[in-house]
Short mmCIF file of N, CA and C in Angstrom, two decimals:
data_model
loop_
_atom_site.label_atom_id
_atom_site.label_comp_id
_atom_site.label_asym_id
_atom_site.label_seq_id
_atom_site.Cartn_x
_atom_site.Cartn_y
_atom_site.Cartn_z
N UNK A 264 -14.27 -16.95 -6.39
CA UNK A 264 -14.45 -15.75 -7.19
C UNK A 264 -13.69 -15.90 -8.50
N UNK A 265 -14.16 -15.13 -9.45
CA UNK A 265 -13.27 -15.82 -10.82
C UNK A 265 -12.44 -13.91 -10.93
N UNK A 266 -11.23 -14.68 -11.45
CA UNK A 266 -10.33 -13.51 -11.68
C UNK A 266 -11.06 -12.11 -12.12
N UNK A 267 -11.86 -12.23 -12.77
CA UNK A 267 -12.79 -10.41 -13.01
C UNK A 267 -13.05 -9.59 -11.89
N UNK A 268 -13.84 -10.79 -10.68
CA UNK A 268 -14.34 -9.97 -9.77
C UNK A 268 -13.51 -10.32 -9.10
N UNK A 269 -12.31 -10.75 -8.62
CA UNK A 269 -11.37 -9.86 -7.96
C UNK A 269 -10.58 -8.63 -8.41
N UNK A 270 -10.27 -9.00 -9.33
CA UNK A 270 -9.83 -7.59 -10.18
C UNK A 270 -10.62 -6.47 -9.85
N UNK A 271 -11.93 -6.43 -9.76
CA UNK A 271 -13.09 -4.97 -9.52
C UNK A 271 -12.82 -5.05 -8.01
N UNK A 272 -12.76 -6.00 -7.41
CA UNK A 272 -12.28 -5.45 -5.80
C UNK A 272 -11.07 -5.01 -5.62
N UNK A 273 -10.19 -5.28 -6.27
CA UNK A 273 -8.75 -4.24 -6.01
C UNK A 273 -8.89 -3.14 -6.49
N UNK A 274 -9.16 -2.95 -7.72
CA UNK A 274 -9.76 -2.10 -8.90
C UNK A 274 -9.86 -0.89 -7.62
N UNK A 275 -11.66 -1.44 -6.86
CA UNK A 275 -11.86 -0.14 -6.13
C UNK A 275 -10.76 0.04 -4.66
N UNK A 276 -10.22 -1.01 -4.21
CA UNK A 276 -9.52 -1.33 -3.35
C UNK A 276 -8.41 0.33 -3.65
N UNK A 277 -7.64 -0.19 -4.74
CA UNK A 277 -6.68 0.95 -5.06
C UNK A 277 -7.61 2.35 -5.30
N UNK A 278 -8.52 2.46 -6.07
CA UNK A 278 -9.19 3.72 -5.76
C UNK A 278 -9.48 4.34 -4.36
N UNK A 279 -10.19 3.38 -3.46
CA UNK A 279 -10.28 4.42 -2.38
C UNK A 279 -8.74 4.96 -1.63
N UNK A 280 -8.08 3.99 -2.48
CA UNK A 280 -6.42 4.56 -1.58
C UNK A 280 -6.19 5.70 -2.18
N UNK A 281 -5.85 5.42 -3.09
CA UNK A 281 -5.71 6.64 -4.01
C UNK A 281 -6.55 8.37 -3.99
N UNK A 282 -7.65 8.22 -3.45
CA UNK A 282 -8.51 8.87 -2.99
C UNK A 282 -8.68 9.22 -1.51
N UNK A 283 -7.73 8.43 -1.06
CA UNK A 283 -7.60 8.68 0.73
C UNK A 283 -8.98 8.55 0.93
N UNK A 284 -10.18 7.72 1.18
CA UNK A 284 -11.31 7.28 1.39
C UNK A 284 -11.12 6.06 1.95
N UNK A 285 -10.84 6.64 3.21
CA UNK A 285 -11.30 5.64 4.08
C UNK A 285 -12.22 4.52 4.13
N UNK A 286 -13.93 4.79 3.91
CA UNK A 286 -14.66 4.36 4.10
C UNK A 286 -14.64 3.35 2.46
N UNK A 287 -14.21 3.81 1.65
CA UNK A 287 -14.29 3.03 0.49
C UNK A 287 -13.37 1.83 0.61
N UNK A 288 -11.75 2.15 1.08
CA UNK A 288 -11.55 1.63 1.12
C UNK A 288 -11.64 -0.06 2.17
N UNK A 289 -11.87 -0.04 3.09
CA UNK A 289 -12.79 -0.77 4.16
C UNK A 289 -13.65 -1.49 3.86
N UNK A 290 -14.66 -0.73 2.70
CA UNK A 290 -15.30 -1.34 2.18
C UNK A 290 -15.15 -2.62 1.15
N UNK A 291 -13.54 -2.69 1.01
CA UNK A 291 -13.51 -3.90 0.48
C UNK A 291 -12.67 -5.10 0.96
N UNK A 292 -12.66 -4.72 2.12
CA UNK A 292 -12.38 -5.22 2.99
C UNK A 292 -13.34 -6.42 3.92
N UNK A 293 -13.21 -7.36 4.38
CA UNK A 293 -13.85 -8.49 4.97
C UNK A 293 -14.12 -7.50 6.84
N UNK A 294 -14.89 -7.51 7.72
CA UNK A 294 -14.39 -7.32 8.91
C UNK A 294 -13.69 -7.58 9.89
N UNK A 295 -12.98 -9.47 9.40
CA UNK A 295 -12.23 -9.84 9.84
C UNK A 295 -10.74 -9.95 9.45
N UNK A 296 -10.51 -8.63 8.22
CA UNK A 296 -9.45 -8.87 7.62
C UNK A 296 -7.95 -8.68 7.64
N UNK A 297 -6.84 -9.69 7.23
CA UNK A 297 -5.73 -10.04 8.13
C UNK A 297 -5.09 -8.98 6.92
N UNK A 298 -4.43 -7.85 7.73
CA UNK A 298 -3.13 -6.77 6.80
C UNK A 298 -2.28 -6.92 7.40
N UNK A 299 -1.37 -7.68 6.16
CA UNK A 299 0.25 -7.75 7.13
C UNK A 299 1.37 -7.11 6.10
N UNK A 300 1.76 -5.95 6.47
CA UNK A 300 2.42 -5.02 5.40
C UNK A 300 4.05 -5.72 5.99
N UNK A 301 4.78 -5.59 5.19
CA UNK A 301 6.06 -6.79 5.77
C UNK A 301 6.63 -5.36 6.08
N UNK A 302 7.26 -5.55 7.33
CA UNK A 302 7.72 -4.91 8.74
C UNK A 302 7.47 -3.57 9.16
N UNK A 303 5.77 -3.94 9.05
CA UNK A 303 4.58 -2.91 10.04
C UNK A 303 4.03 -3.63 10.53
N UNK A 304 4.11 -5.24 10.06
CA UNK A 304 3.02 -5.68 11.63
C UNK A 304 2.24 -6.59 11.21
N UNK A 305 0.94 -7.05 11.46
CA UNK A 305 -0.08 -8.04 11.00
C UNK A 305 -1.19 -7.05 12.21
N UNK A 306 -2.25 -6.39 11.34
CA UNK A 306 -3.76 -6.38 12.09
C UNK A 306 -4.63 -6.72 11.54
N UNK A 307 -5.74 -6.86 12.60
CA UNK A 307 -6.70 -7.67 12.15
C UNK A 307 -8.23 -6.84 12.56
N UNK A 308 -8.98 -7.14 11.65
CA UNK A 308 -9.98 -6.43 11.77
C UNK A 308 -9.87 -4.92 11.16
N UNK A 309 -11.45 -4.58 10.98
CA UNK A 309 -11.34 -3.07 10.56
C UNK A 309 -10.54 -2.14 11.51
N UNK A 310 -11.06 -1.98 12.69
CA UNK A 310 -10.67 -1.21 13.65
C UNK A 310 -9.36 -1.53 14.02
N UNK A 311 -8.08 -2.30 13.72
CA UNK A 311 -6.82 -2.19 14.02
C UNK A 311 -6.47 -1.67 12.27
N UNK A 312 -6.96 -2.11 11.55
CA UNK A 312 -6.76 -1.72 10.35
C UNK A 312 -6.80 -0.32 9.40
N UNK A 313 -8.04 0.35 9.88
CA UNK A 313 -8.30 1.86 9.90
C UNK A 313 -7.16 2.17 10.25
N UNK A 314 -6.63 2.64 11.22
CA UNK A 314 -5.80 3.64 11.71
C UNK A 314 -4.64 3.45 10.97
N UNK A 315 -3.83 2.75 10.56
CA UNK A 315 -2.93 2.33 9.32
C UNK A 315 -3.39 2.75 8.06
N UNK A 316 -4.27 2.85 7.77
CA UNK A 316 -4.43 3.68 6.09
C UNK A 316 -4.98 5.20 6.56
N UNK A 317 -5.29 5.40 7.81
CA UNK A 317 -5.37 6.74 7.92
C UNK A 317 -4.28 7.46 7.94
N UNK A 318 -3.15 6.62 8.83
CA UNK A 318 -2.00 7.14 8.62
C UNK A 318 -0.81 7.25 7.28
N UNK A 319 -1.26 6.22 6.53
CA UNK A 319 -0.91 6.39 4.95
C UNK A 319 -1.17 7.48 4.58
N UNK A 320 -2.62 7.54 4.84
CA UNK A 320 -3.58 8.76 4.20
C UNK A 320 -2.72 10.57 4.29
N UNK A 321 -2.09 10.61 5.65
CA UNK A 321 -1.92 11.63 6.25
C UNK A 321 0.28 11.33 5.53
N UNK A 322 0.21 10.73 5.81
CA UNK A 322 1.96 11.14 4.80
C UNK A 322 1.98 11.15 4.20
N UNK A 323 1.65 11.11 2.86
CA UNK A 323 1.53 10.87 1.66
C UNK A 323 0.45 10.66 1.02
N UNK A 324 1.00 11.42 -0.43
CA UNK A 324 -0.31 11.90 -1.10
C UNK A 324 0.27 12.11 -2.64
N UNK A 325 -0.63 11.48 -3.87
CA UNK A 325 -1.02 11.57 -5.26
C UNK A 325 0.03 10.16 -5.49
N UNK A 326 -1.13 9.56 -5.09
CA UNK A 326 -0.04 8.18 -5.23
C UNK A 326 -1.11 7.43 -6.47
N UNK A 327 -0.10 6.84 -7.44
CA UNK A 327 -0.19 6.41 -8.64
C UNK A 327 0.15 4.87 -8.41
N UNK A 328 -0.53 3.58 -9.03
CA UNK A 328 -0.33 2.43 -8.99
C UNK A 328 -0.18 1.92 -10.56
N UNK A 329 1.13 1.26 -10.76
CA UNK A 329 0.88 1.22 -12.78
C UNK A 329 1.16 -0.37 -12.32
N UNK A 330 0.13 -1.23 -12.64
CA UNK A 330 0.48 -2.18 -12.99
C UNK A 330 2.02 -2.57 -13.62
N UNK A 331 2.50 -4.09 -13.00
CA UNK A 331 3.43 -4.67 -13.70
C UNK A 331 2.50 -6.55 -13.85
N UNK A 332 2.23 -6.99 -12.89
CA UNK A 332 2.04 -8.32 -13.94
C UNK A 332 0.65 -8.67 -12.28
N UNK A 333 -0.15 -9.30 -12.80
CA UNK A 333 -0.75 -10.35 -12.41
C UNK A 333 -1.60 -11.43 -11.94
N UNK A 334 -1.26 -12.43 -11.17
CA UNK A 334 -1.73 -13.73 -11.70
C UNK A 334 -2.80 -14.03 -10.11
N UNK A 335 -3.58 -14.89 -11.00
CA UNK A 335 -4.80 -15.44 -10.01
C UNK A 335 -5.11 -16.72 -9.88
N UNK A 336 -4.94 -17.02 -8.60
CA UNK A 336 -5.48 -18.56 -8.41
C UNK A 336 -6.89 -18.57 -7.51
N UNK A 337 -6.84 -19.99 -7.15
CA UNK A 337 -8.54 -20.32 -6.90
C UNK A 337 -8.73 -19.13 -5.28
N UNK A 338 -9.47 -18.11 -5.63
CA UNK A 338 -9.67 -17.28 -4.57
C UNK A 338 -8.40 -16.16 -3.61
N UNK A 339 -7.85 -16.01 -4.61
CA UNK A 339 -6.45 -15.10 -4.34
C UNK A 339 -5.67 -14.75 -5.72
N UNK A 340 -5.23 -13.93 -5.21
CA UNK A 340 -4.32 -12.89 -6.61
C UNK A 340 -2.89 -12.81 -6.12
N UNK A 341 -1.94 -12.34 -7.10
CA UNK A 341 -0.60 -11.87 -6.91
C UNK A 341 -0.46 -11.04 -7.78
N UNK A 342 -0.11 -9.72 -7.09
CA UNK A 342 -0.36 -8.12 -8.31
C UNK A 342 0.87 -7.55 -7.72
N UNK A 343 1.46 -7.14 -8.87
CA UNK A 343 3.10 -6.59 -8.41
C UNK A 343 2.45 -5.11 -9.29
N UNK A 344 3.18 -4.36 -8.78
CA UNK A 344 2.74 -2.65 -9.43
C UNK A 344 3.78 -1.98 -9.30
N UNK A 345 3.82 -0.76 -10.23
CA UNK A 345 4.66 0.48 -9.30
C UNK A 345 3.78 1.33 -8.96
N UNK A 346 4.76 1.88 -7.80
CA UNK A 346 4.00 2.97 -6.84
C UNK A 346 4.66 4.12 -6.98
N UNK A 347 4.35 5.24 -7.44
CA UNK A 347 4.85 6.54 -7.00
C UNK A 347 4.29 7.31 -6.36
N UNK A 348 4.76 7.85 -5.25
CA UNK A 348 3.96 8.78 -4.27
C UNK A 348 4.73 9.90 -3.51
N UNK A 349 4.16 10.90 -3.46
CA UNK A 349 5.16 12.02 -2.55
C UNK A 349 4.81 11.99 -1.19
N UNK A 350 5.84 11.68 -0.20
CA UNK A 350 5.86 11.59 0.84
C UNK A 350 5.87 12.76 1.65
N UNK A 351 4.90 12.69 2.36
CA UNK A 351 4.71 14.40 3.35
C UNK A 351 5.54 14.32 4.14
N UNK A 352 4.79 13.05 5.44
CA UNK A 352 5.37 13.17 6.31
C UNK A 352 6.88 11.76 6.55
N UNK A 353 7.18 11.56 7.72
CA UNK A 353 8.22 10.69 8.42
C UNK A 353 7.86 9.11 7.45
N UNK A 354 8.52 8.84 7.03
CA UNK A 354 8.23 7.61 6.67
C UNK A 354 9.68 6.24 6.99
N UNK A 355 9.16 5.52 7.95
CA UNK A 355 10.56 4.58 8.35
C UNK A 355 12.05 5.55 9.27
N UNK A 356 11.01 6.84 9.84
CA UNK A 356 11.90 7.62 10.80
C UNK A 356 12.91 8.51 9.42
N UNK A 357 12.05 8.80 8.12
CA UNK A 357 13.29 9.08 7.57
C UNK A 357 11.86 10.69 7.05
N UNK A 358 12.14 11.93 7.22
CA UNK A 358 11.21 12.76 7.09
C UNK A 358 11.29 12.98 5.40
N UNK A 359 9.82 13.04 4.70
CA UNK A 359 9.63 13.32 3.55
C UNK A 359 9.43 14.35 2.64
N UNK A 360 9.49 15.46 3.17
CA UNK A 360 9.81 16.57 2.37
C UNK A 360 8.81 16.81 1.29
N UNK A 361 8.10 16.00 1.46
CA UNK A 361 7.48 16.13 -0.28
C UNK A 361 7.94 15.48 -1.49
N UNK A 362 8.74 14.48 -0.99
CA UNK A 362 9.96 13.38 -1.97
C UNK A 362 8.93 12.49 -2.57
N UNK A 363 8.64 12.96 -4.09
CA UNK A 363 8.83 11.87 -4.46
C UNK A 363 9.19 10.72 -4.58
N UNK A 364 8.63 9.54 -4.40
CA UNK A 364 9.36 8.28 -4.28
C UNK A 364 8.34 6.89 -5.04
N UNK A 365 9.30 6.06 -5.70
CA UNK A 365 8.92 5.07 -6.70
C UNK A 365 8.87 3.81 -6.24
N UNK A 366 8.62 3.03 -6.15
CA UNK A 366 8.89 1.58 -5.57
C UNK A 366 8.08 0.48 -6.50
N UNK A 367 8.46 -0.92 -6.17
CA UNK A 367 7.31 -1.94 -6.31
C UNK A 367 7.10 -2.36 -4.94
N UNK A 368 5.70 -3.03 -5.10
CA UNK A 368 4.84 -3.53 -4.48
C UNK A 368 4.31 -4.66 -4.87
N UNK A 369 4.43 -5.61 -3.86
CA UNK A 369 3.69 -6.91 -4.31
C UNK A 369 2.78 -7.19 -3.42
N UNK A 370 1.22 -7.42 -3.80
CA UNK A 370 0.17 -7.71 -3.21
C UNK A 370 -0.47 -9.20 -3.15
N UNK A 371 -0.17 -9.58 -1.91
CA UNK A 371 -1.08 -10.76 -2.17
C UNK A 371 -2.01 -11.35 -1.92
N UNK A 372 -3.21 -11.29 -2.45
CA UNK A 372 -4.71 -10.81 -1.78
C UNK A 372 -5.44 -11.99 -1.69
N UNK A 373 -6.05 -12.27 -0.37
CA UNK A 373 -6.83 -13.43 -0.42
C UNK A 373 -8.06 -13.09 -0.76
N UNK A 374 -9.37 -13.75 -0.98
CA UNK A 374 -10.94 -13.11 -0.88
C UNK A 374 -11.96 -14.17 -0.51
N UNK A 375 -12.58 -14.29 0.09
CA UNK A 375 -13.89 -14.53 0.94
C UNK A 375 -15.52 -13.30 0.91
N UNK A 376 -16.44 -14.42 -0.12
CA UNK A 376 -17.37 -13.15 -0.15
C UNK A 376 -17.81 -12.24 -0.53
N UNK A 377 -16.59 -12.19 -2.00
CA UNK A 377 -16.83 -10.74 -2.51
C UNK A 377 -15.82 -10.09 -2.33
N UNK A 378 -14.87 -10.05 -1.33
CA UNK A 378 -14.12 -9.10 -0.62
C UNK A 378 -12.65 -9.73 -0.17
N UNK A 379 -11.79 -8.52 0.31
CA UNK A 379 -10.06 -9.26 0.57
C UNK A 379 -10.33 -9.33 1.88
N UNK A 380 -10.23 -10.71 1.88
CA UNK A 380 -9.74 -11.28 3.30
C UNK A 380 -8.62 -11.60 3.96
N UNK A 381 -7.59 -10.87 3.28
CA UNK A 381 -6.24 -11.17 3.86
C UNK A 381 -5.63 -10.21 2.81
N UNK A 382 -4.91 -9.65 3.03
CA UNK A 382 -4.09 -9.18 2.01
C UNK A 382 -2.63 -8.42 2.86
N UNK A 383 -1.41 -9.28 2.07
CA UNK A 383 0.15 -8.93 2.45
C UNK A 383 0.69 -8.31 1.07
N UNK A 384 1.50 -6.97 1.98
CA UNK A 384 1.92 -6.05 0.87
C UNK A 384 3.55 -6.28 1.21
N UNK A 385 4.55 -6.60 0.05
CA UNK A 385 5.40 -6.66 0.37
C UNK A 385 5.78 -5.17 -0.23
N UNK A 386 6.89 -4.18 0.38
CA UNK A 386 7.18 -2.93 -0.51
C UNK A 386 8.96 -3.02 -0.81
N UNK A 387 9.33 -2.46 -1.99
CA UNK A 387 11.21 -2.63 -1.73
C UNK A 387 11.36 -1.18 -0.98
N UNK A 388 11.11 -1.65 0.48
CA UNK A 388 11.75 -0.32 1.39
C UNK A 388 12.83 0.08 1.37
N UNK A 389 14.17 -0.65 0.75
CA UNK A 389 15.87 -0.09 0.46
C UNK A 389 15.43 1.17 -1.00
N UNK A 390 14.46 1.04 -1.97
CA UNK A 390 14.46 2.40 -2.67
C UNK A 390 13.52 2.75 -2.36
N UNK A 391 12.69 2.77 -1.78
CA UNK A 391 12.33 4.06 -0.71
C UNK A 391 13.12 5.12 -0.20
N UNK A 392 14.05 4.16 0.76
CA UNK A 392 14.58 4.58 1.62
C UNK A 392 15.87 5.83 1.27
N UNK A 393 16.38 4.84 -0.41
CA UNK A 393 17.55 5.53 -0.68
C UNK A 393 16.97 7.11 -1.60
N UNK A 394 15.78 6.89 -1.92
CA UNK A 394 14.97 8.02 -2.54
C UNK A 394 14.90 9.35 -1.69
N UNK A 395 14.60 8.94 -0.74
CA UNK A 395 14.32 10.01 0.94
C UNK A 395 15.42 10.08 1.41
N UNK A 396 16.57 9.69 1.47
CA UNK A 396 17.42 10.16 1.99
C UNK A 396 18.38 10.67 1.28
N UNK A 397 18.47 10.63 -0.28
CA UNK A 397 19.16 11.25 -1.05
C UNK A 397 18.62 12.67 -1.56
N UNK A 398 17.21 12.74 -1.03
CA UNK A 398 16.51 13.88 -1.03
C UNK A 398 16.84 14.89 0.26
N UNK A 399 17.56 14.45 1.34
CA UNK A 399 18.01 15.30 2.42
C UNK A 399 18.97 15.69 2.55
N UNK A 400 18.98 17.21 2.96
CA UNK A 400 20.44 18.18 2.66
C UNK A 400 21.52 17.25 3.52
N UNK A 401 22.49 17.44 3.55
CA UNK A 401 23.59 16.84 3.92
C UNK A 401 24.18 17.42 4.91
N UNK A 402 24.92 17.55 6.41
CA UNK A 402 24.91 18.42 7.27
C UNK A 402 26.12 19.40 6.47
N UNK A 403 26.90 18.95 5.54
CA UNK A 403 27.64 20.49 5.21
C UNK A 403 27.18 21.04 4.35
N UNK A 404 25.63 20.94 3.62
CA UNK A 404 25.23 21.91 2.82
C UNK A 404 24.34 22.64 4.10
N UNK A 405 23.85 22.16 5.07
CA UNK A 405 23.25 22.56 6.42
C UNK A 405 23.86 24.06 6.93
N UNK A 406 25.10 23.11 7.73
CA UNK A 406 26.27 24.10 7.99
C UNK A 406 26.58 25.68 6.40
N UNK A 407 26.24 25.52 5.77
CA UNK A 407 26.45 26.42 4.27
C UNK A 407 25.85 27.41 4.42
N UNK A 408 24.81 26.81 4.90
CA UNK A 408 23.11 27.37 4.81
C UNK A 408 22.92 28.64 5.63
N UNK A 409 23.61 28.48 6.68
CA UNK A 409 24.05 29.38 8.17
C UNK A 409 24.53 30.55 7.60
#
């Protein structure tokens, strides 16, 4: 595939996320395709794969992707971005409040076909993490609260 048309498959790739569209997103997807989000796991196929962006879908919501850089080799990409997104629900056992939260993301997408046939998301889960939890009352503003 030459760098354009992978670009239009992430392109819509990030739209149907962004759109919580399931079916779009899938759609650019291979049926045999390997998601290994670094420490959620490795599934394979649509059907282990669905239920993981449904559950994206359902914590979080108005998530924004701004490009930062990148590069393409013969049938695979490397796309680093920022992400901002408000977190609904539990994310990493840490509850989201509606927290805003910023991160990068590095994607590294294989393709077969037209489509991502592999794709590993690395995320910096330490500012995540420190985002959401600096967003939670503290037990003596808790205790205050009483």
């Amino acid at each position: 595939m030459t760098p354009e048309e992978m670009d239009d498959v992430l392109a819509r790739h990030f739209a149907g996320e962004e759109a919580h569209d399931l079916d779009a997103v899938l759609a650019t997807l291979t049926e045999d395709i390997e998601h290994d989000v670094v420490g959620l796991g490795v599934r394979k196929g649509h059907a282990e794969v669905a239920p993981l962006y449904q559950l994206l879908f359902d914590g979080a919501t108005d998530e924004v992707y701004a490009p930062i850089r990148r590069m393409h080799g013969e049938n695979f990409l490397v796309d680093e971005v920022m992400m901002t997104q408000r977190v609904l629900g539990d994310l990493y056992g840490v509850p989201g409040n509606g927290t805003v939260v910023t991160a990068r993301l590095l994607h590294v997408c294989e393709f077969r076909d037209g489509l991502i046939s592999r794709e590993n998301v690395w995320m910096d889960t330490a500012a995540i993490l420190t985002q959401l939890t600096a967003a939670q009352p503290s037990a003596e503003a808790e205790a205050n609260a009483d």
